[in-house]
Coordinates of C-alpha atoms in Angstrom, one line a residue:
Chain A
M259 CA 154.1 51.8 43.8
E260 CA 154.9 53.7 47.0
G261 CA 155.2 51.7 50.3
S262 CA 152.2 53.4 51.8
E263 CA 149.8 52.3 48.9
R264 CA 150.5 48.7 49.8
V265 CA 148.8 49.2 53.2
P266 CA 145.4 47.6 52.8
L267 CA 142.8 50.0 54.4
G268 CA 139.8 49.3 52.3
N269 CA 136.3 48.4 53.7
K270 CA 137.0 44.7 53.4
A271 CA 140.0 44.8 55.6
A272 CA 137.8 45.9 58.5
R273 CA 136.6 42.3 58.9
V274 CA 138.3 38.9 59.3
D275 CA 136.9 36.2 57.0
G276 CA 136.1 32.9 58.8
A277 CA 136.6 34.4 62.3
P278 CA 135.0 32.3 65.0
D279 CA 131.5 33.5 66.1
K280 CA 131.0 36.2 68.7
K281 CA 130.3 33.8 71.6
E282 CA 133.4 31.8 71.0
L283 CA 135.6 34.9 70.6
E284 CA 134.2 36.3 73.9
A285 CA 135.0 33.2 75.6
L286 CA 138.6 33.1 74.2
T287 CA 138.9 36.8 75.1
R288 CA 137.9 36.2 78.7
E289 CA 140.7 33.6 79.0
L290 CA 143.2 36.1 77.6
L291 CA 142.1 38.8 80.1
T292 CA 142.7 36.4 83.0
Q293 CA 146.2 35.9 81.6
L294 CA 146.6 39.7 81.3
T295 CA 145.7 40.1 85.0
D296 CA 148.4 37.6 86.1
L297 CA 150.9 38.9 83.6
Q298 CA 150.5 42.5 84.8
D299 CA 151.2 41.5 88.4
A300 CA 154.5 39.9 87.4
F301 CA 155.3 42.8 85.0
H302 CA 154.8 45.4 87.7
A303 CA 156.9 43.4 90.2
D304 CA 159.6 42.9 87.6
G305 CA 159.8 46.6 87.0
R306 CA 162.3 46.4 84.1
H307 CA 159.9 47.7 81.4
S308 CA 156.8 49.8 81.1
L309 CA 154.2 49.0 78.3
L310 CA 152.6 51.7 76.2
L311 CA 149.8 50.9 73.8
I312 CA 148.9 53.7 71.4
L313 CA 145.3 53.6 70.0
Q314 CA 144.4 55.4 66.9
G315 CA 141.3 55.2 64.7
R316 CA 138.5 57.1 63.3
D317 CA 135.5 58.2 65.3
A318 CA 133.6 55.3 66.7
S319 CA 136.3 52.9 65.8
G320 CA 136.3 51.6 69.3
K321 CA 139.2 53.2 71.1
D322 CA 137.2 53.7 74.3
G323 CA 135.8 50.2 73.9
V324 CA 139.2 48.7 73.9
I325 CA 140.3 50.6 77.0
K326 CA 137.1 49.6 78.8
S327 CA 137.0 45.9 77.7
V328 CA 140.6 45.0 77.6
Y329 CA 142.3 47.4 80.1
G330 CA 139.5 46.7 82.5
A331 CA 141.3 43.4 83.2
F332 CA 144.3 45.2 84.7
N333 CA 144.6 46.2 88.3
P334 CA 143.9 50.0 88.2
T335 CA 146.9 50.8 90.3
G336 CA 149.2 49.7 87.5
V337 CA 147.4 51.5 84.7
R338 CA 147.8 54.9 83.2
V339 CA 145.2 56.1 80.6
A340 CA 145.9 59.3 78.7
A341 CA 143.4 60.8 76.2
F342 CA 144.5 63.5 73.8
G343 CA 142.0 65.9 72.5
P344 CA 142.6 69.1 70.6
P345 CA 145.8 70.7 72.2
T346 CA 145.3 73.4 74.8
A347 CA 146.8 76.9 74.4
L348 CA 149.7 76.0 76.6
E349 CA 150.3 72.7 74.7
L350 CA 150.4 74.6 71.4
R351 CA 153.2 76.7 72.6
H352 CA 155.3 73.5 73.1
D353 CA 156.6 71.0 70.6
F354 CA 154.1 68.3 69.6
L355 CA 155.8 65.6 71.7
W356 CA 155.8 67.6 74.9
R357 CA 152.4 66.7 76.1
V358 CA 152.7 62.9 75.4
H359 CA 156.2 62.7 76.9
Q360 CA 154.8 63.8 80.3
V361 CA 152.5 60.8 80.5
V362 CA 154.7 58.0 79.1
P363 CA 154.2 55.3 81.7
P364 CA 157.1 54.7 84.1
R365 CA 158.7 51.3 84.6
G366 CA 156.3 48.7 86.0
M367 CA 153.3 50.5 84.5
I368 CA 150.9 49.8 81.7
G369 CA 149.8 52.8 79.8
V370 CA 147.4 53.4 76.9
F371 CA 147.1 56.6 74.8
N372 CA 143.7 57.3 73.4
R373 CA 144.9 59.2 70.3
S374 CA 148.4 60.5 70.5
H375 CA 151.2 62.4 68.8
Y376 CA 150.0 60.7 65.6
E377 CA 147.2 63.2 65.5
D378 CA 149.9 65.7 64.5
V379 CA 150.4 63.9 61.3
L380 CA 146.7 63.0 60.8
A381 CA 144.2 65.6 61.9
V382 CA 146.8 68.3 61.6
R383 CA 147.6 67.2 58.0
V384 CA 144.1 66.5 56.8
R385 CA 142.6 69.7 58.4
K386 CA 145.6 71.7 57.2
L387 CA 146.5 72.9 60.7
A388 CA 150.2 73.0 59.9
P389 CA 152.0 73.3 56.5
E390 CA 153.3 70.1 54.8
S391 CA 156.8 71.3 55.4
I392 CA 156.1 71.0 59.1
W393 CA 154.2 67.7 59.4
K394 CA 156.4 65.9 56.9
E395 CA 159.3 66.2 59.3
R396 CA 157.3 64.6 62.0
F397 CA 157.4 61.0 60.9
E398 CA 161.2 60.9 61.5
Q399 CA 160.9 62.8 64.7
I400 CA 158.3 60.3 66.0
N401 CA 160.5 57.4 65.0
H402 CA 163.4 58.9 66.9
F403 CA 161.3 59.7 69.9
E404 CA 159.8 56.2 70.1
S405 CA 163.2 54.6 69.6
M406 CA 164.6 56.6 72.5
L407 CA 161.7 55.4 74.6
H408 CA 162.3 51.8 73.6
A409 CA 166.0 52.1 74.4
N410 CA 164.9 53.3 77.9
G411 CA 162.6 50.4 78.8
V412 CA 159.3 51.4 77.2
V413 CA 157.7 48.6 75.2
I414 CA 155.5 50.3 72.5
R415 CA 152.8 48.8 70.6
K416 CA 150.4 50.7 68.3
C417 CA 147.0 49.7 67.0
F418 CA 145.0 51.3 64.2
L419 CA 141.4 50.2 64.8
H420 CA 140.2 49.9 61.3
I421 CA 136.4 50.2 60.6
S422 CA 134.6 50.4 57.2
Q423 CA 132.6 53.4 56.1
D424 CA 129.2 51.5 56.5
E425 CA 130.2 50.4 60.0
Q426 CA 131.1 53.9 61.1
R427 CA 127.8 55.2 59.7
E428 CA 125.8 52.6 61.8
R429 CA 127.7 53.4 64.9
L430 CA 127.4 57.2 64.6
L431 CA 123.7 57.1 63.9
S432 CA 123.1 54.8 66.8
R433 CA 125.2 57.1 69.0
L434 CA 123.2 60.1 68.0
D435 CA 120.1 58.4 69.3
D436 CA 121.6 57.3 72.6
P437 CA 121.2 60.0 75.3
R438 CA 124.1 58.4 77.1
K439 CA 126.4 59.2 74.2
N440 CA 125.1 61.9 72.0
W441 CA 126.1 64.7 74.3
K442 CA 129.7 64.0 73.4
F443 CA 129.3 64.9 69.8
R444 CA 130.8 68.0 68.3
V445 CA 129.9 69.0 64.8
E446 CA 133.6 68.5 63.7
D447 CA 133.2 64.9 64.5
L448 CA 130.8 64.6 61.6
D449 CA 133.0 66.7 59.4
D450 CA 135.9 64.2 59.6
R451 CA 133.6 61.6 58.0
A452 CA 133.4 63.8 54.9
L453 CA 137.3 63.7 54.8
W454 CA 137.3 59.9 54.8
D455 CA 139.7 59.4 51.9
D456 CA 142.1 62.1 53.1
Y457 CA 142.4 60.4 56.4
T458 CA 143.0 57.0 54.7
E459 CA 145.9 58.5 52.8
A460 CA 147.3 60.0 56.0
Y461 CA 146.9 56.7 57.9
R462 CA 148.7 54.8 55.0
D463 CA 151.7 57.1 55.5
V464 CA 151.6 56.6 59.3
L465 CA 151.5 52.9 59.1
S466 CA 154.2 52.6 56.4
K467 CA 156.6 55.3 57.7
C468 CA 156.3 54.7 61.5
S469 CA 156.0 50.9 61.9
T470 CA 159.4 49.9 63.3
P471 CA 160.5 46.7 64.9
S472 CA 160.7 48.4 68.3
A473 CA 157.3 50.1 67.9
P474 CA 155.2 48.2 65.4
W475 CA 151.8 49.2 64.1
Y476 CA 149.0 46.7 64.0
V477 CA 146.0 47.1 61.7
V478 CA 143.2 45.7 63.8
P479 CA 140.1 44.8 61.8
S480 CA 137.4 46.4 64.0
D481 CA 134.0 46.2 62.4
E482 CA 133.3 43.3 64.8
K483 CA 134.0 44.4 68.4
A484 CA 134.5 40.8 69.5
V485 CA 137.3 40.3 66.9
R486 CA 138.8 43.6 67.8
N487 CA 139.0 42.9 71.6
Y488 CA 140.3 39.4 71.0
L489 CA 143.1 40.5 68.6
V490 CA 144.2 43.4 70.9
A491 CA 144.2 41.1 74.0
Q492 CA 146.1 38.4 72.2
M493 CA 148.7 40.9 71.1
L494 CA 149.1 42.2 74.6
V495 CA 149.4 38.7 76.0
D496 CA 152.1 37.8 73.5
T497 CA 154.0 41.1 74.2
L498 CA 154.0 40.6 78.0
Q499 CA 154.8 36.9 77.8
A500 CA 157.8 37.6 75.5
L501 CA 159.2 39.8 78.2
H502 CA 159.2 36.9 80.6
P503 CA 158.4 39.0 83.7
T504 CA 159.7 37.6 87.0
Y505 CA 159.2 38.4 90.5
P506 CA 162.2 39.8 92.4
S507 CA 163.6 37.9 95.4
M508 CA 162.7 39.0 98.9
Q509 CA 165.4 41.1 100.5
P510 CA 167.5 39.0 102.9
A511 CA 167.1 41.6 105.7
V512 CA 163.3 41.0 105.5
R513 CA 163.8 37.3 105.9
D514 CA 165.9 37.9 109.0
A515 CA 163.4 40.4 110.4
A516 CA 160.5 38.0 109.8
R517 CA 162.2 35.4 112.1
N518 CA 161.5 37.6 115.1
F519 CA 158.0 38.4 113.8
T520 CA 155.2 38.4 116.4
Chain B
M21 CA 137.1 62.1 127.7
E22 CA 138.7 63.7 124.6
G23 CA 136.8 63.2 121.4
S24 CA 139.5 61.0 119.9
E25 CA 139.2 58.5 122.7
R26 CA 135.7 57.7 121.7
V27 CA 136.7 56.4 118.3
P28 CA 136.5 52.6 118.7
L29 CA 139.6 51.1 117.1
G30 CA 140.0 47.9 119.2
N31 CA 140.4 44.5 117.7
K32 CA 136.6 43.8 117.9
A33 CA 135.7 46.8 115.7
A34 CA 137.5 45.1 112.8
R35 CA 134.5 42.7 112.4
V36 CA 130.9 43.1 111.9
D37 CA 128.7 40.9 114.1
G38 CA 126.1 39.0 112.3
A39 CA 127.3 40.0 108.8
P40 CA 125.8 37.9 105.9
D41 CA 128.2 35.1 104.8
K42 CA 131.0 35.5 102.2
K43 CA 129.1 34.2 99.2
E44 CA 126.1 36.4 99.9
L45 CA 128.2 39.5 100.5
E46 CA 130.1 38.8 97.3
A47 CA 126.8 38.5 95.3
L48 CA 125.6 41.8 96.8
T49 CA 128.9 43.5 96.0
R50 CA 128.7 42.3 92.4
E51 CA 125.4 44.1 92.1
L52 CA 126.8 47.2 93.6
L53 CA 129.8 47.1 91.2
T54 CA 127.4 47.0 88.2
Q55 CA 125.7 50.0 89.7
L56 CA 129.1 51.8 90.1
T57 CA 129.8 51.1 86.4
D58 CA 126.6 52.8 85.2
L59 CA 126.9 55.6 87.8
Q60 CA 130.4 56.4 86.7
D61 CA 129.4 56.8 83.1
A62 CA 126.7 59.4 84.0
F63 CA 129.1 61.1 86.5
H64 CA 131.7 61.5 83.8
A65 CA 129.2 62.9 81.4
D66 CA 127.6 65.2 84.0
G67 CA 131.1 66.7 84.8
R68 CA 130.0 68.9 87.7
H69 CA 132.1 67.1 90.3
S70 CA 135.1 64.8 90.8
L71 CA 135.2 62.1 93.4
L72 CA 138.2 61.4 95.6
L73 CA 138.5 58.4 97.8
I74 CA 141.2 58.5 100.3
L75 CA 142.4 55.1 101.6
Q76 CA 144.3 54.8 104.8
G77 CA 145.1 51.8 106.9
R78 CA 147.9 49.7 108.3
D79 CA 150.1 47.3 106.3
A80 CA 147.9 44.5 104.8
S81 CA 144.7 46.2 105.7
G82 CA 143.6 45.9 102.1
K83 CA 144.2 49.3 100.4
D84 CA 145.4 47.6 97.2
G85 CA 142.7 45.0 97.5
V86 CA 139.9 47.7 97.5
I87 CA 141.4 49.4 94.5
K88 CA 141.6 46.1 92.5
S89 CA 138.2 44.8 93.6
V90 CA 136.1 48.0 93.8
Y91 CA 137.8 50.4 91.4
G92 CA 138.1 47.5 88.9
A93 CA 134.4 48.1 88.2
F94 CA 135.1 51.6 86.7
N95 CA 136.1 52.3 83.1
P96 CA 139.8 52.9 83.4
T97 CA 139.6 56.1 81.3
G98 CA 137.7 57.8 84.1
V99 CA 139.9 56.6 87.0
R100 CA 143.0 58.2 88.5
V101 CA 144.9 56.1 91.0
A102 CA 147.6 57.7 93.0
A103 CA 149.9 55.9 95.5
F104 CA 152.0 57.8 98.0
G105 CA 155.2 56.2 99.3
P106 CA 157.9 58.0 101.3
P107 CA 158.4 61.4 99.8
T108 CA 161.1 62.0 97.3
A109 CA 163.8 64.6 97.8
L110 CA 161.9 67.1 95.7
E111 CA 158.7 66.5 97.5
L112 CA 160.4 67.0 100.8
R113 CA 161.4 70.5 99.6
H114 CA 157.7 71.3 99.2
D115 CA 154.9 71.7 101.6
F116 CA 153.2 68.4 102.5
L117 CA 150.1 69.1 100.4
W118 CA 152.0 69.9 97.2
R119 CA 152.3 66.3 95.9
V120 CA 148.7 65.4 96.6
H121 CA 147.3 68.6 95.2
Q122 CA 148.8 67.8 91.8
V123 CA 146.9 64.5 91.4
V124 CA 143.5 65.6 92.7
P125 CA 141.0 64.2 90.1
P126 CA 139.6 66.8 87.7
R127 CA 135.9 67.1 87.3
G128 CA 134.3 64.0 85.7
M129 CA 137.0 61.8 87.1
I130 CA 137.0 59.3 90.0
G131 CA 140.3 59.2 92.0
V132 CA 141.7 57.2 94.7
F133 CA 144.7 57.9 97.0
N134 CA 146.5 54.8 98.4
R135 CA 147.8 56.6 101.5
S136 CA 147.8 60.3 101.3
H137 CA 148.6 63.5 103.1
Y138 CA 147.4 61.8 106.2
E139 CA 150.7 60.0 106.4
D140 CA 152.0 63.4 107.4
V141 CA 150.2 63.2 110.7
L142 CA 150.6 59.5 111.0
A143 CA 153.9 58.0 110.0
V144 CA 155.5 61.4 110.5
R145 CA 154.2 61.7 113.9
V146 CA 154.7 58.1 115.1
R147 CA 158.2 57.8 113.6
K148 CA 159.0 61.3 114.9
L149 CA 160.0 62.6 111.4
A150 CA 158.8 66.1 112.3
P151 CA 158.4 67.8 115.7
E152 CA 155.0 68.0 117.3
S153 CA 154.8 71.7 116.8
I154 CA 154.8 71.0 113.0
W155 CA 152.4 68.0 112.8
K156 CA 149.9 69.4 115.2
E157 CA 149.2 72.3 112.9
R158 CA 148.4 70.0 110.0
F159 CA 145.0 68.8 111.2
E160 CA 143.6 72.3 110.6
Q161 CA 145.7 72.7 107.4
I162 CA 144.2 69.5 106.1
N163 CA 140.7 70.5 106.9
H164 CA 141.1 73.9 105.1
F165 CA 142.6 72.1 102.1
E166 CA 139.8 69.6 101.8
S167 CA 137.2 72.2 102.4
M168 CA 138.6 74.3 99.6
L169 CA 138.5 71.2 97.3
H170 CA 135.0 70.4 98.3
A171 CA 133.9 74.0 97.5
N172 CA 135.5 73.5 94.1
G173 CA 133.5 70.4 93.2
V174 CA 135.7 67.6 94.6
V175 CA 133.5 65.2 96.6
I176 CA 135.8 63.6 99.2
R177 CA 135.3 60.3 101.1
K178 CA 137.8 58.8 103.3
C179 CA 138.1 55.2 104.5
F180 CA 140.2 53.9 107.3
L181 CA 140.5 50.1 106.7
H182 CA 140.5 48.8 110.2
I183 CA 142.1 45.4 110.8
S184 CA 142.9 43.6 114.1
Q185 CA 146.4 42.7 115.2
D186 CA 145.8 39.0 114.7
E187 CA 144.5 39.5 111.2
Q188 CA 147.5 41.6 110.3
R189 CA 149.8 38.9 111.7
E190 CA 148.2 36.3 109.5
R191 CA 148.2 38.4 106.4
L192 CA 151.8 39.4 106.8
L193 CA 153.0 35.9 107.5
S194 CA 151.2 34.6 104.4
R195 CA 152.6 37.4 102.3
L196 CA 156.1 36.5 103.4
D197 CA 155.6 33.0 102.0
D198 CA 154.2 34.2 98.8
P199 CA 156.8 34.8 96.1
R200 CA 154.4 37.1 94.3
K201 CA 154.2 39.3 97.2
N202 CA 157.1 39.0 99.5
W203 CA 159.5 41.0 97.2
K204 CA 157.6 44.1 98.2
F205 CA 158.5 44.0 101.9
R206 CA 160.9 46.5 103.4
V207 CA 162.1 46.0 107.0
E208 CA 160.4 49.1 108.0
D209 CA 157.0 47.5 107.1
L210 CA 157.6 45.1 110.0
D211 CA 158.8 47.9 112.4
D212 CA 155.4 49.5 112.0
R213 CA 153.7 46.6 113.7
A214 CA 155.8 47.1 116.8
L215 CA 154.3 50.6 116.9
W216 CA 150.8 49.4 116.8
D217 CA 149.4 51.4 119.8
D218 CA 151.2 54.6 118.7
Y219 CA 149.5 54.3 115.3
T220 CA 146.1 53.7 117.0
E221 CA 146.5 57.0 118.9
A222 CA 147.5 58.8 115.8
Y223 CA 144.5 57.3 113.8
R224 CA 142.1 58.3 116.6
D225 CA 143.3 61.9 116.3
V226 CA 142.9 61.9 112.5
L227 CA 139.5 60.4 112.7
S228 CA 138.2 62.8 115.3
K229 CA 139.9 65.9 114.1
C230 CA 139.5 65.6 110.3
S231 CA 136.1 64.1 109.9
T232 CA 133.9 66.9 108.5
P233 CA 130.5 66.9 106.8
S234 CA 132.2 67.7 103.5
A235 CA 135.0 65.1 103.9
P236 CA 133.8 62.4 106.3
W237 CA 136.0 59.5 107.5
Y238 CA 134.5 56.0 107.5
V239 CA 135.9 53.3 109.8
V240 CA 135.6 50.2 107.6
P241 CA 135.8 46.8 109.5
S242 CA 138.3 45.1 107.3
D243 CA 139.2 41.7 108.9
E244 CA 136.8 40.1 106.3
K245 CA 137.7 41.2 102.8
A246 CA 134.1 40.6 101.6
V247 CA 132.7 42.8 104.3
R248 CA 135.2 45.5 103.5
N249 CA 134.5 45.4 99.7
Y250 CA 130.8 45.5 100.3
L251 CA 131.0 48.5 102.6
V252 CA 133.2 50.5 100.4
A253 CA 131.1 49.8 97.3
Q254 CA 127.9 50.6 99.1
M255 CA 129.4 53.9 100.3
L256 CA 130.5 54.8 96.8
V257 CA 127.1 53.9 95.3
D258 CA 125.3 56.1 98.0
T259 CA 127.7 58.9 97.3
L260 CA 127.3 58.9 93.5
Q261 CA 123.6 58.4 93.6
A262 CA 123.2 61.4 95.9
L263 CA 124.8 63.6 93.3
H264 CA 122.1 62.6 90.8
P265 CA 124.4 62.6 87.9
T266 CA 122.7 63.4 84.6
Y267 CA 123.6 63.4 81.0
P268 CA 124.0 66.8 79.2
S269 CA 121.8 67.4 76.1
M270 CA 123.2 67.0 72.7
Q271 CA 124.3 70.4 71.1
P272 CA 121.6 71.6 68.8
A273 CA 124.2 72.2 66.0
V274 CA 124.9 68.5 66.1
R275 CA 121.3 67.6 65.6
D276 CA 121.2 69.9 62.6
A277 CA 124.4 68.5 61.1
A278 CA 123.1 64.9 61.7
R279 CA 120.1 65.6 59.3
N280 CA 122.5 65.8 56.4
F281 CA 124.5 62.8 57.6
T282 CA 125.4 60.3 55.0

């Protein structure tokens, strides 16, 4: 059995058996978000690292939802959100890492990518936008790129928001009925659903080939939004706490100047 | 009397007589923030305009506080925060509008500048970093620039967060005692306080020369944080409502595709 086949991405894996109920999870998540607010302040002051969360997932898997619900806890000044749609004409004339490299968060900042360079081994592969000889090389290129970022202070975490086929169906249908959401749909979004199994295979390769100690992938069961938000928030709290962010000391010259302060 | 002398920037103008009490204001502000969340969603979908709030004010006047408290209501995906410190070596080799132009929010986005090109007629003037012949030209250059942005869909609002000398003193002293805040201080921050009256004069010129119908300045009494947040939130609600943001219709092709949706 190849490594990639062992990654469980069936419909069952989109739920957590025996999870606490929604209300309890939401209360736990609120506590985590308060911790995130405090941790971010120290992380920004500390300035040794940046944090980059990469969100991938099928349509309606909750990428926007995570950014709104979890990243909403952060002070907007310290946050950089980048969303990657189909590449522009200019972006296509560059290597596939060019556009993401430009928006990697600088030290002190907390970034999130809504889709990312992983689309170049997902959509590009499944929709046959580049030959296999091209995209097959990219797993290693991505690992080298992320490893370089890690060595330069970027803490990388990657979440695949995993939903079941039934849940996606429900969400897409309800979005199509919602005038605040249905304007966003392109016909291609619906096409992707027909390619479900091809995407599963592509995701399995991503998860098995590009999960490294310095930039691990997390498969987040995402059929229940409360579970999803709780798990992402908990992972971010753990990640930030492990860095032990500390406030720098006041410059001695400031203390002197403050003595004469009127 | 010159126009600029009529701008009331004394200590009294930093408070609102007979304002509701803090608790009441905070409750009113929470309602406004809920409205902002909804308005942003429609504004983003509508995509005809971008919104740019320019925040200026002395040290400790609450620029960061407004971003955290008011901009925290927005979905982070639709927000762009830009903070301008002393220009870098590269920025100094460009015209003074170059660095701000690059981060003007694109249509659908809500941006905020924490300090801005106005520093080039404030700090630059007061600290004599450029001769008068240079900075005097900039009021008109700024008006032309902002007018061009307005004509291209950027809705501009500008807030001067006005605090009194006593309030600034209290806030600076309490920050100097707070290890989560005192690391940020540079000696120059304290120097600026000694130049209070020079800055007042410079602000008067900014407010009288660069307040235009398409990019008005608001003097926000900011000694009370609850008053400040309420006033900024109310102004943003009014601004967004006046644009009557509406959701686009679903593409007919999507409705057709959805009929065969499984």
